[in-house]
Amino acid sequence: MIRTRFAPSPNGPLHLGHAYAAVVAHDLARAAGGEFLVRIEDIDGTRSRPGLSAAFLADLAWLGLRWDGVVAHQSDRLDSYAGAAGRLRDMGLLYPCTCTRAEVLAADPAMGPEGPVYPGTCRGRRDAPAGAAWRLDVAAALARTGPLTWIDALAGPQAARPDLLGDVVLVRKDAPASYHLAVTLDDAAQDITLVTRGADLFAATHIHRLLQALLDLPVPRWHHHGLLVESDGRKLAKRRGSPALADLRQVEATADGLALANSLREGQIPAGLSLAATLDGDP
């Protein structure tokens, strides 16, 4: 059975970009007679606003999207993240890092698909100061797993290249897990067979495939869809005030959520926006 998920973070209201992502995940599951799940990724410290979860579900219902089963919350899975991090430490694959972003940039690092690639300043460090982040030693991890591959439904078979992202953080200073660790564990726990998400997260899959191999997790397929972008090529973002779905459903002229979802399905993108396979501007 195909099982997809929509997994927003409650650090701001959903916008049209989220609506498109939810429609894609929902429709791919329903077309195959599968299941569409919802997960709330709510471990981002003080940025997570608990009251938004109910608004998210109201937005999905307004769009005519129905989910299966109980809505999952990352905040219920902290033990899972700690356990996985412990396993990786025991394997000698994590190391503590106290470098600030400014210190990383001062080292004139190479640029990767997600920005500056960590130069390995703390690699090999033996002490574990309080408040340190924990990074994955990607070279050591690859030496353990050997070559890996993954499949994107649109781009086809891919050779896993986690080295392109460098030694990513898996346990943050301010959160129990990074996106990379949490999403990989959560998708496995929910038996997700098709991970749908925006093209801006394509490169992250290289790391996720490596974590699956290290932690003996099942390997899904991926579907990295296009993104709704503004006229300058930047994707819609909560922090830039992209119109919220909650506001749209309160306005009489645009209160038909099902019509909006159908328009997105048919490629009828609202004025001022376009659908892009990659990002041209600052994400």
mmCIF file of C-alpha atoms in Angstrom:
data_model
loop_
_atom_site.group_PDB
_atom_site.id
_atom_site.type_symbol
_atom_site.label_atom_id
_atom_site.label_comp_id
_atom_site.label_asym_id
_atom_site.label_seq_id
_atom_site.Cartn_x
_atom_site.Cartn_y
_atom_site.Cartn_z
ATOM 1 C CA MET A 1 0.000 0.000 0.000
ATOM 2 C CA ILE A 2 1.217 3.492 -0.828
ATOM 3 C CA ARG A 3 1.296 5.714 2.225
ATOM 4 C CA THR A 4 2.168 9.416 2.058
ATOM 5 C CA ARG A 5 2.265 12.165 4.658
ATOM 6 C CA PHE A 6 1.941 15.923 5.045
ATOM 7 C CA ALA A 7 4.177 17.175 7.854
ATOM 8 C CA PRO A 8 4.004 20.912 8.570
ATOM 9 C CA SER A 9 5.804 22.716 11.401
ATOM 10 C CA PRO A 10 3.627 24.884 13.669
ATOM 11 C CA ASN A 11 5.888 27.942 13.554
ATOM 12 C CA GLY A 12 3.527 29.927 11.351
ATOM 13 C CA PRO A 13 0.281 29.535 9.403
ATOM 14 C CA LEU A 14 -0.017 27.386 6.285
ATOM 15 C CA HIS A 15 0.114 29.198 2.938
ATOM 16 C CA LEU A 16 -0.542 28.296 -0.691
ATOM 17 C CA GLY A 17 2.776 26.457 -0.963
ATOM 18 C CA HIS A 18 1.687 24.152 1.831
ATOM 19 C CA ALA A 19 -1.687 23.708 0.146
ATOM 20 C CA TYR A 20 0.019 22.531 -3.028
ATOM 21 C CA ALA A 21 2.256 20.110 -1.104
ATOM 22 C CA ALA A 22 -0.707 18.685 0.792
ATOM 23 C CA VAL A 23 -2.745 18.220 -2.391
ATOM 24 C CA VAL A 24 0.143 16.378 -4.069
ATOM 25 C CA ALA A 25 0.651 14.018 -1.119
ATOM 26 C CA HIS A 26 -3.087 13.413 -0.713
ATOM 27 C CA ASP A 27 -3.780 12.783 -4.392
ATOM 28 C CA LEU A 28 -0.849 10.419 -4.957
ATOM 29 C CA ALA A 29 -2.055 8.275 -2.072
ATOM 30 C CA ARG A 30 -5.711 8.315 -3.091
ATOM 31 C CA ALA A 31 -4.946 7.562 -6.754
ATOM 32 C CA ALA A 32 -3.267 4.335 -5.656
ATOM 33 C CA GLY A 33 -5.907 3.405 -3.082
ATOM 34 C CA GLY A 34 -3.441 4.229 -0.331
ATOM 35 C CA GLU A 35 -3.345 6.264 2.848
ATOM 36 C CA PHE A 36 -2.603 9.935 3.498
ATOM 37 C CA LEU A 37 -1.261 10.755 6.971
ATOM 38 C CA VAL A 38 -0.649 14.007 8.811
ATOM 39 C CA ARG A 39 2.266 14.683 11.162
ATOM 40 C CA ILE A 40 2.950 17.857 13.131
ATOM 41 C CA GLU A 41 6.691 18.587 13.360
ATOM 42 C CA ASP A 42 6.597 20.463 16.656
ATOM 43 C CA ILE A 43 10.034 20.179 18.275
ATOM 44 C CA ASP A 44 11.466 23.480 17.038
ATOM 45 C CA GLY A 45 11.821 24.995 20.505
ATOM 46 C CA THR A 46 9.986 28.220 21.228
ATOM 47 C CA ARG A 47 9.141 28.690 17.536
ATOM 48 C CA SER A 48 6.516 25.940 17.741
ATOM 49 C CA ARG A 49 3.079 27.372 18.512
ATOM 50 C CA PRO A 50 0.760 24.599 19.796
ATOM 51 C CA GLY A 51 -2.419 26.405 18.822
ATOM 52 C CA LEU A 52 -1.558 26.216 15.140
ATOM 53 C CA SER A 53 -2.032 22.455 14.900
ATOM 54 C CA ALA A 54 -5.813 22.761 15.047
ATOM 55 C CA ALA A 55 -5.688 25.518 12.431
ATOM 56 C CA PHE A 56 -3.660 23.256 10.135
ATOM 57 C CA LEU A 57 -6.303 20.540 10.322
ATOM 58 C CA ALA A 58 -9.025 23.099 9.633
ATOM 59 C CA ASP A 59 -7.089 24.271 6.572
ATOM 60 C CA LEU A 60 -6.793 20.720 5.231
ATOM 61 C CA ALA A 61 -10.496 20.064 5.786
ATOM 62 C CA TRP A 62 -11.322 23.347 4.006
ATOM 63 C CA LEU A 63 -9.281 22.153 1.009
ATOM 64 C CA GLY A 64 -11.356 18.955 0.956
ATOM 65 C CA LEU A 65 -8.436 16.770 2.076
ATOM 66 C CA ARG A 66 -9.141 13.922 4.478
ATOM 67 C CA TRP A 67 -6.381 12.136 6.351
ATOM 68 C CA ASP A 68 -6.187 8.612 7.713
ATOM 69 C CA GLY A 69 -5.594 7.603 11.299
ATOM 70 C CA VAL A 70 -4.449 9.697 14.227
ATOM 71 C CA VAL A 71 -2.445 12.877 13.658
ATOM 72 C CA ALA A 72 1.127 12.247 14.849
ATOM 73 C CA HIS A 73 3.253 14.767 16.763
ATOM 74 C CA GLN A 74 7.038 14.782 16.877
ATOM 75 C CA SER A 75 6.900 15.952 20.486
ATOM 76 C CA ASP A 76 5.628 12.466 21.382
ATOM 77 C CA ARG A 77 8.710 10.807 19.901
ATOM 78 C CA LEU A 78 11.643 12.347 21.778
ATOM 79 C CA ASP A 79 12.770 8.974 23.151
ATOM 80 C CA SER A 80 13.056 7.655 19.606
ATOM 81 C CA TYR A 81 15.376 10.479 18.585
ATOM 82 C CA ALA A 82 17.530 10.083 21.678
ATOM 83 C CA GLY A 83 17.773 6.340 21.116
ATOM 84 C CA ALA A 84 18.856 6.720 17.495
ATOM 85 C CA ALA A 85 21.429 9.350 18.403
ATOM 86 C CA GLY A 86 22.756 7.013 21.088
ATOM 87 C CA ARG A 87 23.129 4.195 18.577
ATOM 88 C CA LEU A 88 25.070 6.423 16.219
ATOM 89 C CA ARG A 89 27.336 7.604 19.035
ATOM 90 C CA ASP A 90 28.004 4.007 20.037
ATOM 91 C CA MET A 91 29.001 3.345 16.430
ATOM 92 C CA GLY A 92 31.522 6.188 16.652
ATOM 93 C CA LEU A 93 29.713 8.195 13.975
ATOM 94 C CA LEU A 94 28.699 11.330 15.904
ATOM 95 C CA TYR A 95 30.957 14.006 17.322
ATOM 96 C CA PRO A 96 30.188 17.098 19.434
ATOM 97 C CA CYS A 97 30.476 20.500 17.809
ATOM 98 C CA THR A 98 30.478 23.947 19.447
ATOM 99 C CA CYS A 99 31.125 25.970 16.284
ATOM 100 C CA THR A 100 28.870 28.931 15.670
ATOM 101 C CA ARG A 101 27.571 29.829 12.229
ATOM 102 C CA ALA A 102 29.912 32.814 12.197
ATOM 103 C CA GLU A 103 32.895 30.557 12.913
ATOM 104 C CA VAL A 104 31.889 28.181 10.128
ATOM 105 C CA LEU A 105 31.595 31.045 7.653
ATOM 106 C CA ALA A 106 34.926 32.481 8.791
ATOM 107 C CA ALA A 107 36.597 29.223 7.739
ATOM 108 C CA ASP A 108 35.638 30.003 4.109
ATOM 109 C CA PRO A 109 33.816 26.684 3.630
ATOM 110 C CA ALA A 110 32.847 25.127 0.329
ATOM 111 C CA MET A 111 29.255 25.704 -0.703
ATOM 112 C CA GLY A 112 26.900 22.746 -1.005
ATOM 113 C CA PRO A 113 23.274 22.354 -2.082
ATOM 114 C CA GLU A 114 22.055 23.528 1.332
ATOM 115 C CA GLY A 115 24.608 26.279 1.890
ATOM 116 C CA PRO A 116 28.044 26.256 3.577
ATOM 117 C CA VAL A 117 29.496 22.772 4.074
ATOM 118 C CA TYR A 118 30.884 22.308 7.569
ATOM 119 C CA PRO A 119 34.721 22.190 7.319
ATOM 120 C CA GLY A 120 35.145 19.527 10.008
ATOM 121 C CA THR A 121 36.649 21.789 12.667
ATOM 122 C CA CYS A 122 35.444 19.643 15.586
ATOM 123 C CA ARG A 123 35.761 16.273 13.866
ATOM 124 C CA GLY A 124 37.629 13.857 16.108
ATOM 125 C CA ARG A 125 36.803 15.810 19.241
ATOM 126 C CA ARG A 126 36.591 13.591 22.315
ATOM 127 C CA ASP A 127 35.063 15.853 24.977
ATOM 128 C CA ALA A 128 31.330 16.548 24.978
ATOM 129 C CA PRO A 129 30.689 19.993 26.465
ATOM 130 C CA ALA A 130 27.200 20.842 27.648
ATOM 131 C CA GLY A 131 25.121 22.474 24.955
ATOM 132 C CA ALA A 132 27.137 21.095 22.045
ATOM 133 C CA ALA A 133 25.460 20.003 18.841
ATOM 134 C CA TRP A 134 26.233 16.542 17.477
ATOM 135 C CA ARG A 135 27.324 16.080 13.874
ATOM 136 C CA LEU A 136 27.413 12.978 11.700
ATOM 137 C CA ASP A 137 30.854 11.971 10.462
ATOM 138 C CA VAL A 138 29.706 11.363 6.895
ATOM 139 C CA ALA A 139 32.983 9.871 5.628
ATOM 140 C CA ALA A 140 33.056 7.338 8.474
ATOM 141 C CA ALA A 141 29.386 6.561 7.943
ATOM 142 C CA LEU A 142 29.884 5.911 4.221
ATOM 143 C CA ALA A 143 32.866 3.689 4.983
ATOM 144 C CA ARG A 144 30.487 1.572 7.050
ATOM 145 C CA THR A 145 27.581 1.432 4.579
ATOM 146 C CA GLY A 146 29.310 1.478 1.214
ATOM 147 C CA PRO A 147 27.608 2.986 -1.872
ATOM 148 C CA LEU A 148 23.889 3.665 -1.606
ATOM 149 C CA THR A 149 21.118 4.566 -4.030
ATOM 150 C CA TRP A 150 17.592 5.939 -3.836
ATOM 151 C CA ILE A 151 14.754 6.541 -6.271
ATOM 152 C CA ASP A 152 12.832 9.711 -6.991
ATOM 153 C CA ALA A 153 9.551 9.237 -8.844
ATOM 154 C CA LEU A 154 10.287 12.224 -11.102
ATOM 155 C CA ALA A 155 14.093 12.287 -11.379
ATOM 156 C CA GLY A 156 14.675 8.524 -11.406
ATOM 157 C CA PRO A 157 17.436 6.486 -9.703
ATOM 158 C CA GLN A 158 20.004 8.481 -7.737
ATOM 159 C CA ALA A 159 23.413 7.662 -6.309
ATOM 160 C CA ALA A 160 23.416 8.802 -2.684
ATOM 161 C CA ARG A 161 25.893 11.664 -2.207
ATOM 162 C CA PRO A 162 25.704 12.702 1.448
ATOM 163 C CA ASP A 163 29.235 14.069 1.109
ATOM 164 C CA LEU A 164 27.734 16.980 -0.827
ATOM 165 C CA LEU A 165 26.165 18.224 2.413
ATOM 166 C CA GLY A 166 29.095 17.429 4.694
ATOM 167 C CA ASP A 167 28.913 16.559 8.385
ATOM 168 C CA VAL A 168 25.363 17.693 9.083
ATOM 169 C CA VAL A 169 23.988 18.300 12.571
ATOM 170 C CA LEU A 170 21.747 15.478 13.815
ATOM 171 C CA VAL A 171 21.215 16.686 17.399
ATOM 172 C CA ARG A 172 20.840 20.444 17.631
ATOM 173 C CA LYS A 173 21.916 22.668 20.490
ATOM 174 C CA ASP A 174 18.359 23.935 20.869
ATOM 175 C CA ALA A 175 16.277 20.901 19.884
ATOM 176 C CA PRO A 176 16.320 17.125 20.527
ATOM 177 C CA ALA A 177 16.886 16.311 16.854
ATOM 178 C CA SER A 178 17.568 18.037 13.560
ATOM 179 C CA TYR A 179 15.194 17.818 10.625
ATOM 180 C CA HIS A 180 17.408 15.149 9.047
ATOM 181 C CA LEU A 181 17.239 12.737 11.979
ATOM 182 C CA ALA A 182 13.649 13.390 13.020
ATOM 183 C CA VAL A 183 12.050 13.122 9.586
ATOM 184 C CA THR A 184 13.940 9.928 8.753
ATOM 185 C CA LEU A 185 12.843 8.228 11.960
ATOM 186 C CA ASP A 186 9.286 9.536 11.737
ATOM 187 C CA ASP A 187 8.744 8.367 8.171
ATOM 188 C CA ALA A 188 9.925 4.897 9.153
ATOM 189 C CA ALA A 189 7.695 4.844 12.252
ATOM 190 C CA GLN A 190 4.648 5.793 10.160
ATOM 191 C CA ASP A 191 5.478 3.242 7.442
ATOM 192 C CA ILE A 192 5.640 5.959 4.793
ATOM 193 C CA THR A 193 6.304 4.358 1.416
ATOM 194 C CA LEU A 194 6.325 7.511 -0.733
ATOM 195 C CA VAL A 195 7.887 10.661 0.720
ATOM 196 C CA THR A 196 6.449 13.676 -1.068
ATOM 197 C CA ARG A 197 8.042 17.074 -0.534
ATOM 198 C CA GLY A 198 9.323 20.113 -2.391
ATOM 199 C CA ALA A 199 12.276 20.140 -4.754
ATOM 200 C CA ASP A 200 14.175 22.318 -2.270
ATOM 201 C CA LEU A 201 14.620 19.191 -0.103
ATOM 202 C CA PHE A 202 15.949 16.982 -2.902
ATOM 203 C CA ALA A 203 19.560 17.119 -1.684
ATOM 204 C CA ALA A 204 18.555 16.325 1.904
ATOM 205 C CA THR A 205 17.522 12.877 0.720
ATOM 206 C CA HIS A 206 21.197 11.920 0.304
ATOM 207 C CA ILE A 207 21.609 12.236 4.083
ATOM 208 C CA HIS A 208 18.301 10.540 4.839
ATOM 209 C CA ARG A 209 19.244 7.533 2.726
ATOM 210 C CA LEU A 210 22.505 7.243 4.656
ATOM 211 C CA LEU A 211 20.685 7.362 7.992
ATOM 212 C CA GLN A 212 18.278 4.662 6.850
ATOM 213 C CA ALA A 213 21.210 2.390 6.064
ATOM 214 C CA LEU A 214 22.946 3.096 9.380
ATOM 215 C CA LEU A 215 19.812 2.583 11.480
ATOM 216 C CA ASP A 216 18.401 -0.399 9.553
ATOM 217 C CA LEU A 217 15.273 1.483 8.479
ATOM 218 C CA PRO A 218 13.038 0.712 5.488
ATOM 219 C CA VAL A 219 13.721 2.665 2.316
ATOM 220 C CA PRO A 220 10.753 4.471 0.732
ATOM 221 C CA ARG A 221 10.565 6.092 -2.672
ATOM 222 C CA TRP A 222 10.583 9.873 -2.953
ATOM 223 C CA HIS A 223 8.606 12.362 -5.017
ATOM 224 C CA HIS A 224 10.152 15.846 -5.023
ATOM 225 C CA HIS A 225 7.560 18.093 -6.592
ATOM 226 C CA GLY A 226 7.814 21.651 -7.845
ATOM 227 C CA LEU A 227 7.422 24.671 -5.598
ATOM 228 C CA LEU A 228 5.137 27.640 -5.746
ATOM 229 C CA VAL A 229 7.431 30.646 -6.063
ATOM 230 C CA GLU A 230 7.048 34.391 -6.154
ATOM 231 C CA SER A 231 8.014 36.553 -9.136
ATOM 232 C CA ASP A 232 11.608 36.793 -7.854
ATOM 233 C CA GLY A 233 11.966 32.992 -7.805
ATOM 234 C CA ARG A 234 11.776 32.648 -4.030
ATOM 235 C CA LYS A 235 9.451 30.075 -2.536
ATOM 236 C CA LEU A 236 6.549 31.144 -0.387
ATOM 237 C CA ALA A 237 7.532 31.486 3.251
ATOM 238 C CA LYS A 238 5.825 32.166 6.552
ATOM 239 C CA ARG A 239 8.565 34.583 7.593
ATOM 240 C CA ARG A 240 7.943 36.782 4.556
ATOM 241 C CA GLY A 241 4.230 36.998 5.218
ATOM 242 C CA SER A 242 2.938 34.806 2.389
ATOM 243 C CA PRO A 243 -0.890 34.856 2.534
ATOM 244 C CA ALA A 244 -2.181 32.359 5.081
ATOM 245 C CA LEU A 245 -4.798 29.763 4.174
ATOM 246 C CA ALA A 246 -6.593 30.620 7.399
ATOM 247 C CA ASP A 247 -7.021 34.183 6.115
ATOM 248 C CA LEU A 248 -8.151 33.036 2.682
ATOM 249 C CA ARG A 249 -10.890 30.826 4.091
ATOM 250 C CA GLN A 250 -12.251 33.796 6.054
ATOM 251 C CA VAL A 251 -12.670 35.925 2.934
ATOM 252 C CA GLU A 252 -15.973 35.358 1.179
ATOM 253 C CA ALA A 253 -14.566 35.750 -2.353
ATOM 254 C CA THR A 254 -12.015 32.975 -1.843
ATOM 255 C CA ALA A 255 -13.828 30.824 0.686
ATOM 256 C CA ASP A 256 -14.194 27.771 -1.559
ATOM 257 C CA GLY A 257 -11.265 25.652 -0.483
ATOM 258 C CA LEU A 258 -12.219 22.706 -2.678
ATOM 259 C CA ALA A 259 -12.180 24.972 -5.742
ATOM 260 C CA LEU A 260 -8.736 26.222 -4.728
ATOM 261 C CA ALA A 261 -7.455 22.653 -4.359
ATOM 262 C CA ASN A 262 -8.878 21.726 -7.757
ATOM 263 C CA SER A 263 -7.218 24.754 -9.327
ATOM 264 C CA LEU A 264 -3.866 23.686 -7.913
ATOM 265 C CA ARG A 265 -4.436 20.167 -9.252
ATOM 266 C CA GLU A 266 -5.066 21.570 -12.714
ATOM 267 C CA GLY A 267 -1.994 23.790 -12.667
ATOM 268 C CA GLN A 268 -3.985 26.995 -12.361
ATOM 269 C CA ILE A 269 -1.590 28.945 -10.148
ATOM 270 C CA PRO A 270 -2.766 32.197 -8.516
ATOM 271 C CA ALA A 271 -1.615 35.430 -10.119
ATOM 272 C CA GLY A 272 1.872 36.530 -9.125
ATOM 273 C CA LEU A 273 3.039 32.970 -8.476
ATOM 274 C CA SER A 274 4.459 30.184 -10.609
ATOM 275 C CA LEU A 275 5.408 26.529 -10.217
ATOM 276 C CA ALA A 276 9.161 25.942 -10.365
ATOM 277 C CA ALA A 277 11.129 22.699 -10.298
ATOM 278 C CA THR A 278 14.094 24.437 -8.608
ATOM 279 C CA LEU A 279 14.727 27.614 -6.703
ATOM 280 C CA ASP A 280 16.372 30.578 -8.436
ATOM 281 C CA GLY A 281 16.440 32.893 -5.439
ATOM 282 C CA ASP A 282 17.066 32.787 -1.711
ATOM 283 C CA PRO A 283 14.863 30.083 -0.139
#
